[in-house]
Coordinates of N, CA and C in Angstrom, one line a residue:
X46 N 96.6 110.0 69.7 CA 95.1 109.3 70.1 C 94.1 109.6 68.9
X47 N 93.8 107.5 68.7 CA 92.8 108.1 67.6 C 91.7 107.5 68.3
X48 N 89.6 108.6 68.2 CA 89.2 107.9 69.3 C 87.5 106.7 68.5
X49 N 88.6 106.6 67.6 CA 87.3 105.4 67.3 C 86.2 105.4 67.0
X50 N 86.1 106.7 65.9 CA 84.7 107.1 65.7 C 83.4 107.4 67.1
X51 N 84.0 108.0 68.5 CA 82.9 108.7 69.1 C 82.7 109.7 68.6
X52 N 82.3 110.1 69.7 CA 81.5 111.4 69.6 C 82.1 113.2 69.8
X53 N 83.4 112.8 69.8 CA 83.9 114.3 70.1 C 84.4 115.0 69.2
X54 N 85.1 113.8 67.7 CA 85.2 114.6 66.9 C 83.3 115.3 66.0
X55 N 82.5 114.8 66.7 CA 80.9 114.9 65.8 C 80.9 116.2 66.5
X56 N 81.3 116.5 67.5 CA 81.0 118.2 68.2 C 81.6 119.1 68.2
X57 N 82.8 118.6 67.4 CA 83.9 120.0 67.0 C 83.3 120.4 65.5
X58 N 82.5 119.2 65.1 CA 82.2 119.4 63.8 C 80.6 120.1 63.7
X59 N 79.7 119.6 64.6 CA 78.8 119.8 64.7 C 78.7 121.2 65.4
X60 N 79.2 122.1 66.4 CA 79.3 123.2 66.8 C 79.8 124.2 65.3
X61 N 81.1 123.7 64.6 CA 81.7 124.7 63.7 C 79.9 124.8 62.7
X62 N 79.4 123.6 62.2 CA 78.2 123.6 61.3 C 77.6 124.6 61.6
X63 N 77.0 124.5 62.9 CA 76.4 125.5 63.6 C 76.7 126.9 63.6
X64 N 77.8 127.0 63.8 CA 77.5 128.5 63.9 C 78.3 128.6 62.7
X65 N 77.5 128.1 61.7 CA 78.2 128.6 60.1 C 79.8 129.0 59.8
X66 N 80.9 128.0 60.1 CA 81.7 128.1 59.7 C 82.3 126.8 58.8
X67 N 82.7 127.3 57.8 CA 84.1 126.1 56.3 C 84.7 125.7 57.7
X68 N 85.4 124.6 57.1 CA 86.7 124.0 57.8 C 87.8 125.5 57.6
X69 N 87.8 125.7 56.4 CA 89.0 126.7 55.5 C 88.8 128.1 56.9
X70 N 87.8 128.5 57.1 CA 87.1 129.9 57.9 C 87.6 129.6 59.6
X71 N 87.2 128.6 59.9 CA 87.5 128.3 61.5 C 89.1 128.2 61.5
X72 N 89.5 127.3 60.1 CA 91.2 127.3 60.2 C 91.7 129.0 60.0
X73 N 91.1 129.3 59.6 CA 91.8 131.3 59.6 C 91.7 131.6 61.0
X74 N 90.3 131.3 61.6 CA 90.6 132.3 62.4 C 91.1 131.2 63.7
X75 N 91.3 130.3 64.1 CA 92.3 129.7 64.9 C 93.8 130.1 64.4
X76 N 94.0 129.8 63.4 CA 95.4 129.9 62.9 C 96.4 128.5 62.9
X77 N 95.3 127.9 62.4 CA 96.2 126.6 61.9 C 95.4 126.2 60.6
X78 N 96.0 125.1 60.1 CA 95.4 124.0 59.2 C 94.6 123.9 58.5
X79 N 93.9 124.0 57.5 CA 92.4 123.3 56.9 C 92.7 121.8 57.7
X80 N 94.2 120.9 57.3 CA 94.7 120.2 57.8 C 93.7 119.8 59.0
X81 N 94.3 120.3 60.8 CA 94.1 120.3 61.6 C 93.2 120.2 62.0
X82 N 91.4 121.0 61.6 CA 91.0 120.4 61.4 C 90.0 119.8 61.7
X83 N 90.5 119.1 59.9 CA 89.9 117.3 59.1 C 90.2 116.6 60.3
X84 N 91.8 116.7 60.8 CA 91.9 115.9 61.5 C 90.7 115.6 63.2
X85 N 90.6 116.9 63.3 CA 90.2 116.8 64.5 C 88.9 116.5 64.6
X86 N 88.2 116.4 63.2 CA 87.1 115.9 63.3 C 86.6 114.7 62.7
X87 N 87.7 113.9 62.5 CA 88.1 112.6 61.7 C 88.7 112.2 63.1
X88 N 88.6 113.1 64.7 CA 88.8 111.6 65.6 C 90.4 111.3 65.3
X89 N 91.4 111.8 64.5 CA 92.8 111.6 64.2 C 93.8 112.4 65.5
X90 N 94.0 113.7 65.4 CA 94.5 114.5 66.0 C 93.6 115.1 67.1
X91 N 93.8 115.2 68.6 CA 92.7 116.2 69.7 C 93.4 117.3 69.6
X92 N 92.4 118.5 69.4 CA 93.3 120.1 69.7 C 94.2 119.9 70.7
X93 N 94.9 121.0 71.0 CA 95.6 120.8 72.0 C 94.4 122.1 73.1
X94 N 95.0 122.5 74.3 CA 94.3 123.3 75.5 C 94.1 124.8 75.1
X95 N 95.3 125.1 74.3 CA 95.1 126.3 74.1 C 93.7 126.9 72.4
X96 N 93.9 125.7 71.6 CA 92.7 125.7 70.4 C 91.4 125.5 71.0
X97 N 91.5 124.8 72.2 CA 90.3 124.1 72.8 C 89.6 125.4 73.2
X98 N 89.9 126.4 73.7 CA 89.9 127.9 74.1 C 89.2 128.4 73.5
X99 N 90.0 128.6 72.4 CA 89.7 129.0 71.4 C 88.1 128.9 70.9
X100 N 88.5 127.9 70.8 CA 86.8 127.3 70.2 C 86.1 126.9 70.8
X101 N 86.2 127.4 72.0 CA 84.8 127.5 73.3 C 84.6 129.3 72.6
X102 N 85.5 130.1 72.8 CA 85.1 131.2 72.6 C 84.1 131.3 71.2
X103 N 85.0 130.7 70.1 CA 84.6 131.0 69.2 C 82.9 130.5 68.9
X104 N 82.3 129.3 69.4 CA 81.3 129.0 70.0 C 80.3 129.1 71.2
X105 N 80.9 129.8 71.6 CA 80.2 130.4 73.1 C 79.5 129.2 74.1
X106 N 80.7 128.1 74.2 CA 80.5 127.2 74.8 C 82.1 126.8 76.1
X107 N 81.1 125.7 77.1 CA 82.4 126.1 78.1 C 83.3 124.6 77.3
X108 N 84.8 124.2 77.8 CA 85.6 123.6 77.4 C 84.8 122.0 78.1
X109 N 84.1 122.0 79.1 CA 83.8 120.4 79.2 C 82.4 120.0 78.3
X110 N 81.5 121.4 77.7 CA 80.9 120.8 76.3 C 81.3 120.3 75.2
X111 N 82.7 120.9 74.8 CA 83.7 120.3 73.6 C 84.4 119.0 74.5
X112 N 85.0 118.6 75.8 CA 85.4 117.3 76.1 C 84.6 116.5 76.6
X113 N 83.0 116.4 76.8 CA 82.2 115.6 77.8 C 82.6 114.2 77.0
X114 N 82.6 114.4 76.2 CA 82.6 113.1 74.9 C 83.4 112.3 75.2
X115 N 84.6 113.1 75.0 CA 86.3 112.5 75.1 C 86.2 112.3 76.7
X116 N 85.3 112.5 77.9 CA 86.2 112.3 78.8 C 85.5 110.8 78.9
X117 N 84.0 111.3 79.0 CA 83.2 110.2 79.2 C 83.9 108.6 78.8
X118 N 84.3 108.7 77.0 CA 84.6 107.6 76.5 C 86.3 106.8 77.4
X119 N 87.2 108.3 77.2 CA 88.6 107.9 77.9 C 88.2 106.7 79.7
X120 N 87.1 107.6 80.2 CA 87.4 106.9 81.3 C 86.1 105.3 81.1
X121 N 85.6 105.6 80.0 CA 85.0 103.6 79.6 C 85.8 102.8 79.4
X122 N 87.5 104.0 78.3 CA 88.4 102.7 78.3 C 89.4 102.5 79.7
X123 N 89.5 103.3 80.0 CA 90.1 102.9 81.6 C 89.5 102.0 82.3
X124 N 88.3 102.2 82.5 CA 87.2 101.0 82.7 C 87.3 99.6 83.1
X125 N 87.2 99.5 81.4 CA 86.8 98.5 80.6 C 88.9 97.4 80.8
X126 N 90.2 98.6 80.7 CA 91.1 98.2 81.3 C 91.3 97.9 82.7
X127 N 91.0 98.4 83.4 CA 90.6 97.8 84.7 C 90.8 96.9 84.8
X128 N 89.2 96.6 84.6 CA 88.9 95.8 84.8 C 89.1 94.2 84.3
X129 N 89.7 94.4 83.3 CA 90.2 93.2 82.1 C 91.5 92.8 83.2
X130 N 92.2 93.6 83.4 CA 93.7 93.6 84.5 C 93.6 92.9 86.2
X131 N 92.4 93.5 86.2 CA 91.9 92.3 87.7 C 90.8 90.8 87.5
X132 N 90.3 90.6 86.3 CA 90.0 89.8 86.1 C 91.2 88.8 85.8
X133 N 92.2 89.3 84.9 CA 93.4 88.6 84.8 C 94.2 88.3 85.9
X134 N 94.1 89.2 87.0 CA 94.9 88.9 88.4 C 94.4 87.9 89.3
X135 N 93.0 88.0 89.1 CA 92.1 87.3 89.6 C 92.2 85.4 89.0
X136 N 92.7 85.7 87.7 CA 92.7 84.0 86.6 C 94.2 83.5 87.4
X137 N 95.2 84.3 87.9 CA 96.4 83.6 87.9 C 96.4 83.5 89.6
X138 N 95.5 84.1 90.2 CA 95.1 84.0 91.8 C 94.8 82.6 92.1
X139 N 94.0 82.1 91.3 CA 93.2 80.9 91.6 C 94.2 79.6 90.7
X140 N 95.4 79.9 90.4 CA 96.2 78.4 89.9 C 96.8 78.2 91.1

């Protein structure tokens, strides 16, 4: 799932920098590759639940703090998709 430039990837990057971690150091602490960190921060890949929980411990934040932007973006997309579907259904009902 690509996040299309939304805030979630920036949230991980921001917390990483605030806590003084390089991508390499954070990757080592999490037991993942630097590529994973880069993909997360570029919105190309989402961390799994275990890694989210590890990030929360490292950054001393709640999962909600990390996922808020993602949840907001997904709910916004669902609303827009649902709205389009409803509009299309209404259009066909009027024919």
